[in-house]
Amino acid sequence: HVQARSNHGIVLSTSGGPIRLMIPSDTHGTLDAETSGGHVRSQIPLSVTELSESNHLRGQINGGGDRISLHTSGGGIEIAALAPAAH
């Protein structure tokens, strides 16, 4: 599980478990998420440029931006919206 308040390039990978990335819903990024042992799901809307079955997803979040690369061979991948910071 990773919580990121901003995106300056995010690279996460594992060979033995799932990935859950939590980012603010207004984050800009270019997503490349792939798993061979589960599904890729995103709570944050994105423009999909490639979807292979349900295990590989490429697309732009909020018009694109820095790279978000998520890869695992042993679980699913989830991109979730992070609650806004309290003021």
mmCIF file of N, CA and C in Angstrom:
data_model
loop_
_atom_site.group_PDB
_atom_site.id
_atom_site.type_symbol
_atom_site.label_atom_id
_atom_site.label_comp_id
_atom_site.label_asym_id
_atom_site.label_seq_id
_atom_site.Cartn_x
_atom_site.Cartn_y
_atom_site.Cartn_z
ATOM 1 N N HIS A 1 0.844 -1.182 0.000
ATOM 2 C CA HIS A 1 0.000 0.000 0.000
ATOM 3 C C HIS A 1 0.887 1.242 0.000
ATOM 4 N N VAL A 2 0.594 2.156 -0.915
ATOM 5 C CA VAL A 2 1.348 3.404 -0.990
ATOM 6 C C VAL A 2 0.367 4.559 -1.106
ATOM 7 N N GLN A 3 0.586 5.595 -0.295
ATOM 8 C CA GLN A 3 -0.169 6.837 -0.403
ATOM 9 C C GLN A 3 0.775 7.900 -0.942
ATOM 10 N N ALA A 4 0.389 8.533 -2.045
ATOM 11 C CA ALA A 4 1.206 9.588 -2.640
ATOM 12 C C ALA A 4 0.352 10.842 -2.762
ATOM 13 N N ARG A 5 0.828 11.926 -2.183
ATOM 14 C CA ARG A 5 0.083 13.195 -2.232
ATOM 15 C C ARG A 5 0.321 13.947 -3.532
ATOM 16 N N SER A 6 1.360 13.560 -4.296
ATOM 17 C CA SER A 6 1.638 14.180 -5.587
ATOM 18 C C SER A 6 2.337 13.160 -6.478
ATOM 19 N N ASN A 7 2.445 13.491 -7.753
ATOM 20 C CA ASN A 7 3.079 12.587 -8.702
ATOM 21 C C ASN A 7 4.262 13.283 -9.356
ATOM 22 N N HIS A 8 5.467 12.796 -9.036
ATOM 23 C CA HIS A 8 6.684 13.251 -9.698
ATOM 24 C C HIS A 8 7.354 12.026 -10.326
ATOM 25 N N GLY A 9 6.511 11.082 -10.755
ATOM 26 C CA GLY A 9 6.984 9.808 -11.270
ATOM 27 C C GLY A 9 6.881 8.760 -10.176
ATOM 28 N N ILE A 10 6.023 7.774 -10.380
ATOM 29 C CA ILE A 10 5.802 6.718 -9.394
ATOM 30 C C ILE A 10 6.075 5.383 -10.074
ATOM 31 N N VAL A 11 6.959 4.585 -9.493
ATOM 32 C CA VAL A 11 7.271 3.259 -10.017
ATOM 33 C C VAL A 11 7.164 2.280 -8.857
ATOM 34 N N LEU A 12 6.217 1.343 -8.956
ATOM 35 C CA LEU A 12 6.028 0.319 -7.930
ATOM 36 C C LEU A 12 6.013 -1.045 -8.604
ATOM 37 N N SER A 13 6.701 -2.013 -8.019
ATOM 38 C CA SER A 13 6.660 -3.365 -8.572
ATOM 39 C C SER A 13 6.854 -4.380 -7.460
ATOM 40 N N THR A 14 6.262 -5.549 -7.663
ATOM 41 C CA THR A 14 6.411 -6.661 -6.738
ATOM 42 C C THR A 14 6.202 -7.952 -7.514
ATOM 43 N N SER A 15 6.796 -9.014 -7.038
ATOM 44 C CA SER A 15 6.578 -10.310 -7.674
ATOM 45 C C SER A 15 5.763 -11.223 -6.776
ATOM 46 N N GLY A 16 5.343 -10.724 -5.598
ATOM 47 C CA GLY A 16 4.671 -11.625 -4.689
ATOM 48 C C GLY A 16 3.467 -11.054 -3.977
ATOM 49 N N GLY A 17 2.801 -10.086 -4.544
ATOM 50 C CA GLY A 17 1.633 -9.558 -3.846
ATOM 51 C C GLY A 17 0.949 -8.454 -4.632
ATOM 52 N N PRO A 18 -0.159 -7.974 -4.099
ATOM 53 C CA PRO A 18 -0.924 -6.928 -4.769
ATOM 54 C C PRO A 18 -0.305 -5.551 -4.558
ATOM 55 N N ILE A 19 -0.740 -4.593 -5.388
ATOM 56 C CA ILE A 19 -0.334 -3.196 -5.260
ATOM 57 C C ILE A 19 -1.598 -2.366 -5.086
ATOM 58 N N ARG A 20 -1.589 -1.475 -4.090
ATOM 59 C CA ARG A 20 -2.684 -0.513 -3.907
ATOM 60 C C ARG A 20 -2.054 0.866 -3.818
ATOM 61 N N LEU A 21 -2.318 1.694 -4.831
ATOM 62 C CA LEU A 21 -1.800 3.051 -4.872
ATOM 63 C C LEU A 21 -2.944 4.012 -4.607
ATOM 64 N N MET A 22 -2.752 4.872 -3.614
ATOM 65 C CA MET A 22 -3.755 5.874 -3.282
ATOM 66 C C MET A 22 -3.193 7.246 -3.632
ATOM 67 N N ILE A 23 -3.901 7.973 -4.524
ATOM 68 C CA ILE A 23 -3.475 9.298 -4.970
ATOM 69 C C ILE A 23 -4.679 10.234 -4.963
ATOM 70 N N PRO A 24 -4.447 11.545 -4.848
ATOM 71 C CA PRO A 24 -5.564 12.483 -4.933
ATOM 72 C C PRO A 24 -6.274 12.356 -6.288
ATOM 73 N N SER A 25 -7.576 12.538 -6.299
ATOM 74 C CA SER A 25 -8.342 12.355 -7.532
ATOM 75 C C SER A 25 -7.986 13.375 -8.608
ATOM 76 N N ASP A 26 -7.332 14.486 -8.239
ATOM 77 C CA ASP A 26 -6.952 15.481 -9.242
ATOM 78 C C ASP A 26 -5.501 15.339 -9.709
ATOM 79 N N THR A 27 -4.865 14.214 -9.387
ATOM 80 C CA THR A 27 -3.489 13.944 -9.819
ATOM 81 C C THR A 27 -3.437 13.787 -11.335
ATOM 82 N N HIS A 28 -2.385 14.341 -11.947
ATOM 83 C CA HIS A 28 -2.138 14.151 -13.378
ATOM 84 C C HIS A 28 -1.087 13.058 -13.533
ATOM 85 N N GLY A 29 -1.291 12.157 -14.498
ATOM 86 C CA GLY A 29 -0.302 11.110 -14.703
ATOM 87 C C GLY A 29 -0.602 10.269 -15.921
ATOM 88 N N THR A 30 0.413 9.569 -16.391
ATOM 89 C CA THR A 30 0.278 8.616 -17.485
ATOM 90 C C THR A 30 0.508 7.235 -16.891
ATOM 91 N N LEU A 31 -0.548 6.432 -16.868
ATOM 92 C CA LEU A 31 -0.554 5.153 -16.163
ATOM 93 C C LEU A 31 -0.188 3.995 -17.075
ATOM 94 N N ASP A 32 0.661 3.115 -16.553
ATOM 95 C CA ASP A 32 0.939 1.819 -17.160
ATOM 96 C C ASP A 32 0.905 0.809 -16.023
ATOM 97 N N ALA A 33 -0.180 0.041 -15.935
ATOM 98 C CA ALA A 33 -0.368 -0.917 -14.842
ATOM 99 C C ALA A 33 -0.584 -2.309 -15.429
ATOM 100 N N GLU A 34 0.202 -3.283 -14.946
ATOM 101 C CA GLU A 34 0.101 -4.636 -15.489
ATOM 102 C C GLU A 34 0.333 -5.677 -14.408
ATOM 103 N N THR A 35 -0.480 -6.723 -14.421
ATOM 104 C CA THR A 35 -0.328 -7.859 -13.523
ATOM 105 C C THR A 35 -0.560 -9.153 -14.289
ATOM 106 N N SER A 36 0.131 -10.203 -13.880
ATOM 107 C CA SER A 36 -0.137 -11.506 -14.474
ATOM 108 C C SER A 36 -0.855 -12.409 -13.482
ATOM 109 N N GLY A 37 -1.190 -11.863 -12.293
ATOM 110 C CA GLY A 37 -1.833 -12.692 -11.293
ATOM 111 C C GLY A 37 -3.068 -12.062 -10.676
ATOM 112 N N GLY A 38 -3.780 -11.231 -11.431
ATOM 113 C CA GLY A 38 -4.966 -10.587 -10.879
ATOM 114 C C GLY A 38 -5.588 -9.623 -11.871
ATOM 115 N N HIS A 39 -6.280 -8.625 -11.349
ATOM 116 C CA HIS A 39 -6.956 -7.631 -12.178
ATOM 117 C C HIS A 39 -6.437 -6.243 -11.855
ATOM 118 N N VAL A 40 -6.586 -5.320 -12.815
ATOM 119 C CA VAL A 40 -6.251 -3.916 -12.605
ATOM 120 C C VAL A 40 -7.555 -3.145 -12.506
ATOM 121 N N ARG A 41 -7.693 -2.356 -11.429
ATOM 122 C CA ARG A 41 -8.904 -1.557 -11.224
ATOM 123 C C ARG A 41 -8.510 -0.151 -10.823
ATOM 124 N N SER A 42 -9.274 0.846 -11.289
ATOM 125 C CA SER A 42 -9.016 2.230 -10.918
ATOM 126 C C SER A 42 -10.310 2.899 -10.494
ATOM 127 N N GLN A 43 -10.300 3.502 -9.303
ATOM 128 C CA GLN A 43 -11.437 4.299 -8.842
ATOM 129 C C GLN A 43 -11.399 5.691 -9.468
ATOM 130 N N ILE A 44 -10.241 6.062 -9.989
ATOM 131 C CA ILE A 44 -10.066 7.378 -10.592
ATOM 132 C C ILE A 44 -10.274 7.248 -12.097
ATOM 133 N N PRO A 45 -11.161 8.074 -12.670
ATOM 134 C CA PRO A 45 -11.411 7.986 -14.117
ATOM 135 C C PRO A 45 -10.145 8.292 -14.922
ATOM 136 N N LEU A 46 -9.992 7.587 -16.031
ATOM 137 C CA LEU A 46 -8.872 7.859 -16.913
ATOM 138 C C LEU A 46 -9.271 7.589 -18.348
ATOM 139 N N SER A 47 -8.570 8.232 -19.262
ATOM 140 C CA SER A 47 -8.796 7.956 -20.677
ATOM 141 C C SER A 47 -7.914 6.766 -21.036
ATOM 142 N N VAL A 48 -8.550 5.688 -21.424
ATOM 143 C CA VAL A 48 -7.847 4.429 -21.665
ATOM 144 C C VAL A 48 -7.273 4.428 -23.070
ATOM 145 N N THR A 49 -5.980 4.128 -23.167
ATOM 146 C CA THR A 49 -5.358 3.981 -24.465
ATOM 147 C C THR A 49 -5.129 2.513 -24.806
ATOM 148 N N GLU A 50 -5.103 1.659 -23.781
ATOM 149 C CA GLU A 50 -4.945 0.224 -24.014
ATOM 150 C C GLU A 50 -5.496 -0.544 -22.823
ATOM 151 N N LEU A 51 -6.306 -1.546 -23.110
ATOM 152 C CA LEU A 51 -6.811 -2.447 -22.080
ATOM 153 C C LEU A 51 -6.720 -3.859 -22.633
ATOM 154 N N SER A 52 -5.866 -4.673 -22.032
ATOM 155 C CA SER A 52 -5.701 -6.054 -22.451
ATOM 156 C C SER A 52 -6.339 -6.941 -21.394
ATOM 157 N N GLU A 53 -7.471 -7.553 -21.761
ATOM 158 C CA GLU A 53 -8.234 -8.324 -20.779
ATOM 159 C C GLU A 53 -8.521 -7.397 -19.605
ATOM 160 N N SER A 54 -8.296 -7.850 -18.398
ATOM 161 C CA SER A 54 -8.457 -6.969 -17.233
ATOM 162 C C SER A 54 -7.152 -6.895 -16.452
ATOM 163 N N ASN A 55 -6.043 -7.314 -17.107
ATOM 164 C CA ASN A 55 -4.779 -7.366 -16.369
ATOM 165 C C ASN A 55 -3.726 -6.383 -16.866
ATOM 166 N N HIS A 56 -4.035 -5.544 -17.863
ATOM 167 C CA HIS A 56 -3.081 -4.538 -18.340
ATOM 168 C C HIS A 56 -3.857 -3.297 -18.744
ATOM 169 N N LEU A 57 -3.511 -2.178 -18.133
ATOM 170 C CA LEU A 57 -4.228 -0.932 -18.370
ATOM 171 C C LEU A 57 -3.222 0.185 -18.601
ATOM 172 N N ARG A 58 -3.409 0.887 -19.705
ATOM 173 C CA ARG A 58 -2.609 2.079 -19.998
ATOM 174 C C ARG A 58 -3.563 3.214 -20.283
ATOM 175 N N GLY A 59 -3.239 4.399 -19.783
ATOM 176 C CA GLY A 59 -4.096 5.541 -20.043
ATOM 177 C C GLY A 59 -3.610 6.778 -19.329
ATOM 178 N N GLN A 60 -4.383 7.856 -19.495
ATOM 179 C CA GLN A 60 -4.027 9.135 -18.902
ATOM 180 C C GLN A 60 -5.019 9.490 -17.808
ATOM 181 N N ILE A 61 -4.487 9.954 -16.696
ATOM 182 C CA ILE A 61 -5.300 10.428 -15.579
ATOM 183 C C ILE A 61 -5.288 11.955 -15.638
ATOM 184 N N ASN A 62 -6.457 12.549 -15.717
ATOM 185 C CA ASN A 62 -6.593 14.011 -15.764
ATOM 186 C C ASN A 62 -5.713 14.646 -16.835
ATOM 187 N N GLY A 63 -5.705 14.064 -18.032
ATOM 188 C CA GLY A 63 -4.982 14.635 -19.162
ATOM 189 C C GLY A 63 -3.536 14.210 -19.295
ATOM 190 N N GLY A 64 -3.047 13.378 -18.392
ATOM 191 C CA GLY A 64 -1.676 12.873 -18.485
ATOM 192 C C GLY A 64 -0.704 13.686 -17.657
ATOM 193 N N GLY A 65 0.497 13.183 -17.584
ATOM 194 C CA GLY A 65 1.547 13.831 -16.795
ATOM 195 C C GLY A 65 2.675 12.855 -16.554
ATOM 196 N N ASP A 66 3.344 13.006 -15.418
ATOM 197 C CA ASP A 66 4.462 12.128 -15.090
ATOM 198 C C ASP A 66 4.013 10.671 -15.038
ATOM 199 N N ARG A 67 4.963 9.793 -15.276
ATOM 200 C CA ARG A 67 4.700 8.357 -15.384
ATOM 201 C C ARG A 67 4.279 7.759 -14.042
ATOM 202 N N ILE A 68 3.277 6.876 -14.114
ATOM 203 C CA ILE A 68 2.888 6.027 -12.979
ATOM 204 C C ILE A 68 2.972 4.599 -13.497
ATOM 205 N N SER A 69 3.967 3.864 -13.050
ATOM 206 C CA SER A 69 4.224 2.515 -13.536
ATOM 207 C C SER A 69 4.019 1.524 -12.394
ATOM 208 N N LEU A 70 3.067 0.602 -12.569
ATOM 209 C CA LEU A 70 2.717 -0.381 -11.535
ATOM 210 C C LEU A 70 2.761 -1.771 -12.151
ATOM 211 N N HIS A 71 3.592 -2.660 -11.609
ATOM 212 C CA HIS A 71 3.729 -4.005 -12.173
ATOM 213 C C HIS A 71 3.848 -5.039 -11.064
ATOM 214 N N THR A 72 3.072 -6.122 -11.181
ATOM 215 C CA THR A 72 3.159 -7.238 -10.249
ATOM 216 C C THR A 72 2.857 -8.544 -10.982
ATOM 217 N N SER A 73 3.430 -9.619 -10.490
ATOM 218 C CA SER A 73 3.106 -10.922 -11.067
ATOM 219 C C SER A 73 2.383 -11.801 -10.058
ATOM 220 N N GLY A 74 2.065 -11.263 -8.881
ATOM 221 C CA GLY A 74 1.465 -12.109 -7.873
ATOM 222 C C GLY A 74 0.242 -11.541 -7.197
ATOM 223 N N GLY A 75 -0.505 -10.659 -7.853
ATOM 224 C CA GLY A 75 -1.696 -10.097 -7.228
ATOM 225 C C GLY A 75 -2.324 -9.038 -8.106
ATOM 226 N N GLY A 76 -3.371 -8.437 -7.593
ATOM 227 C CA GLY A 76 -4.078 -7.406 -8.329
ATOM 228 C C GLY A 76 -3.464 -6.037 -8.108
ATOM 229 N N ILE A 77 -3.945 -5.072 -8.911
ATOM 230 C CA ILE A 77 -3.515 -3.685 -8.789
ATOM 231 C C ILE A 77 -4.768 -2.833 -8.631
ATOM 232 N N GLU A 78 -4.743 -1.931 -7.640
ATOM 233 C CA GLU A 78 -5.854 -1.013 -7.433
ATOM 234 C C GLU A 78 -5.307 0.400 -7.322
ATOM 235 N N ILE A 79 -5.947 1.339 -8.053
ATOM 236 C CA ILE A 79 -5.643 2.757 -7.929
ATOM 237 C C ILE A 79 -6.868 3.376 -7.267
ATOM 238 N N ALA A 80 -6.660 3.976 -6.089
ATOM 239 C CA ALA A 80 -7.765 4.493 -5.303
ATOM 240 C C ALA A 80 -7.602 5.991 -5.079
ATOM 241 N N ALA A 81 -8.743 6.679 -4.881
ATOM 242 C CA ALA A 81 -8.734 8.105 -4.602
ATOM 243 C C ALA A 81 -8.409 8.344 -3.134
ATOM 244 N N LEU A 82 -7.428 9.190 -2.896
ATOM 245 C CA LEU A 82 -7.002 9.539 -1.551
ATOM 246 C C LEU A 82 -7.891 10.670 -1.051
ATOM 247 N N ALA A 83 -8.357 10.561 0.181
ATOM 248 C CA ALA A 83 -9.205 11.612 0.763
ATOM 249 C C ALA A 83 -8.438 12.921 0.793
ATOM 250 N N PRO A 84 -9.129 14.029 0.518
ATOM 251 C CA PRO A 84 -8.446 15.332 0.548
ATOM 252 C C PRO A 84 -7.858 15.600 1.929
ATOM 253 N N ALA A 85 -6.775 16.342 1.954
ATOM 254 C CA ALA A 85 -6.136 16.693 3.228
ATOM 255 C C ALA A 85 -7.042 17.633 4.011
ATOM 256 N N ALA A 86 -7.110 17.434 5.311
ATOM 257 C CA ALA A 86 -7.923 18.304 6.176
ATOM 258 C C ALA A 86 -7.243 19.666 6.302
ATOM 259 N N HIS A 87 -8.034 20.712 6.309
ATOM 260 C CA HIS A 87 -7.473 22.063 6.402
ATOM 261 C C HIS A 87 -7.641 22.602 7.789
#
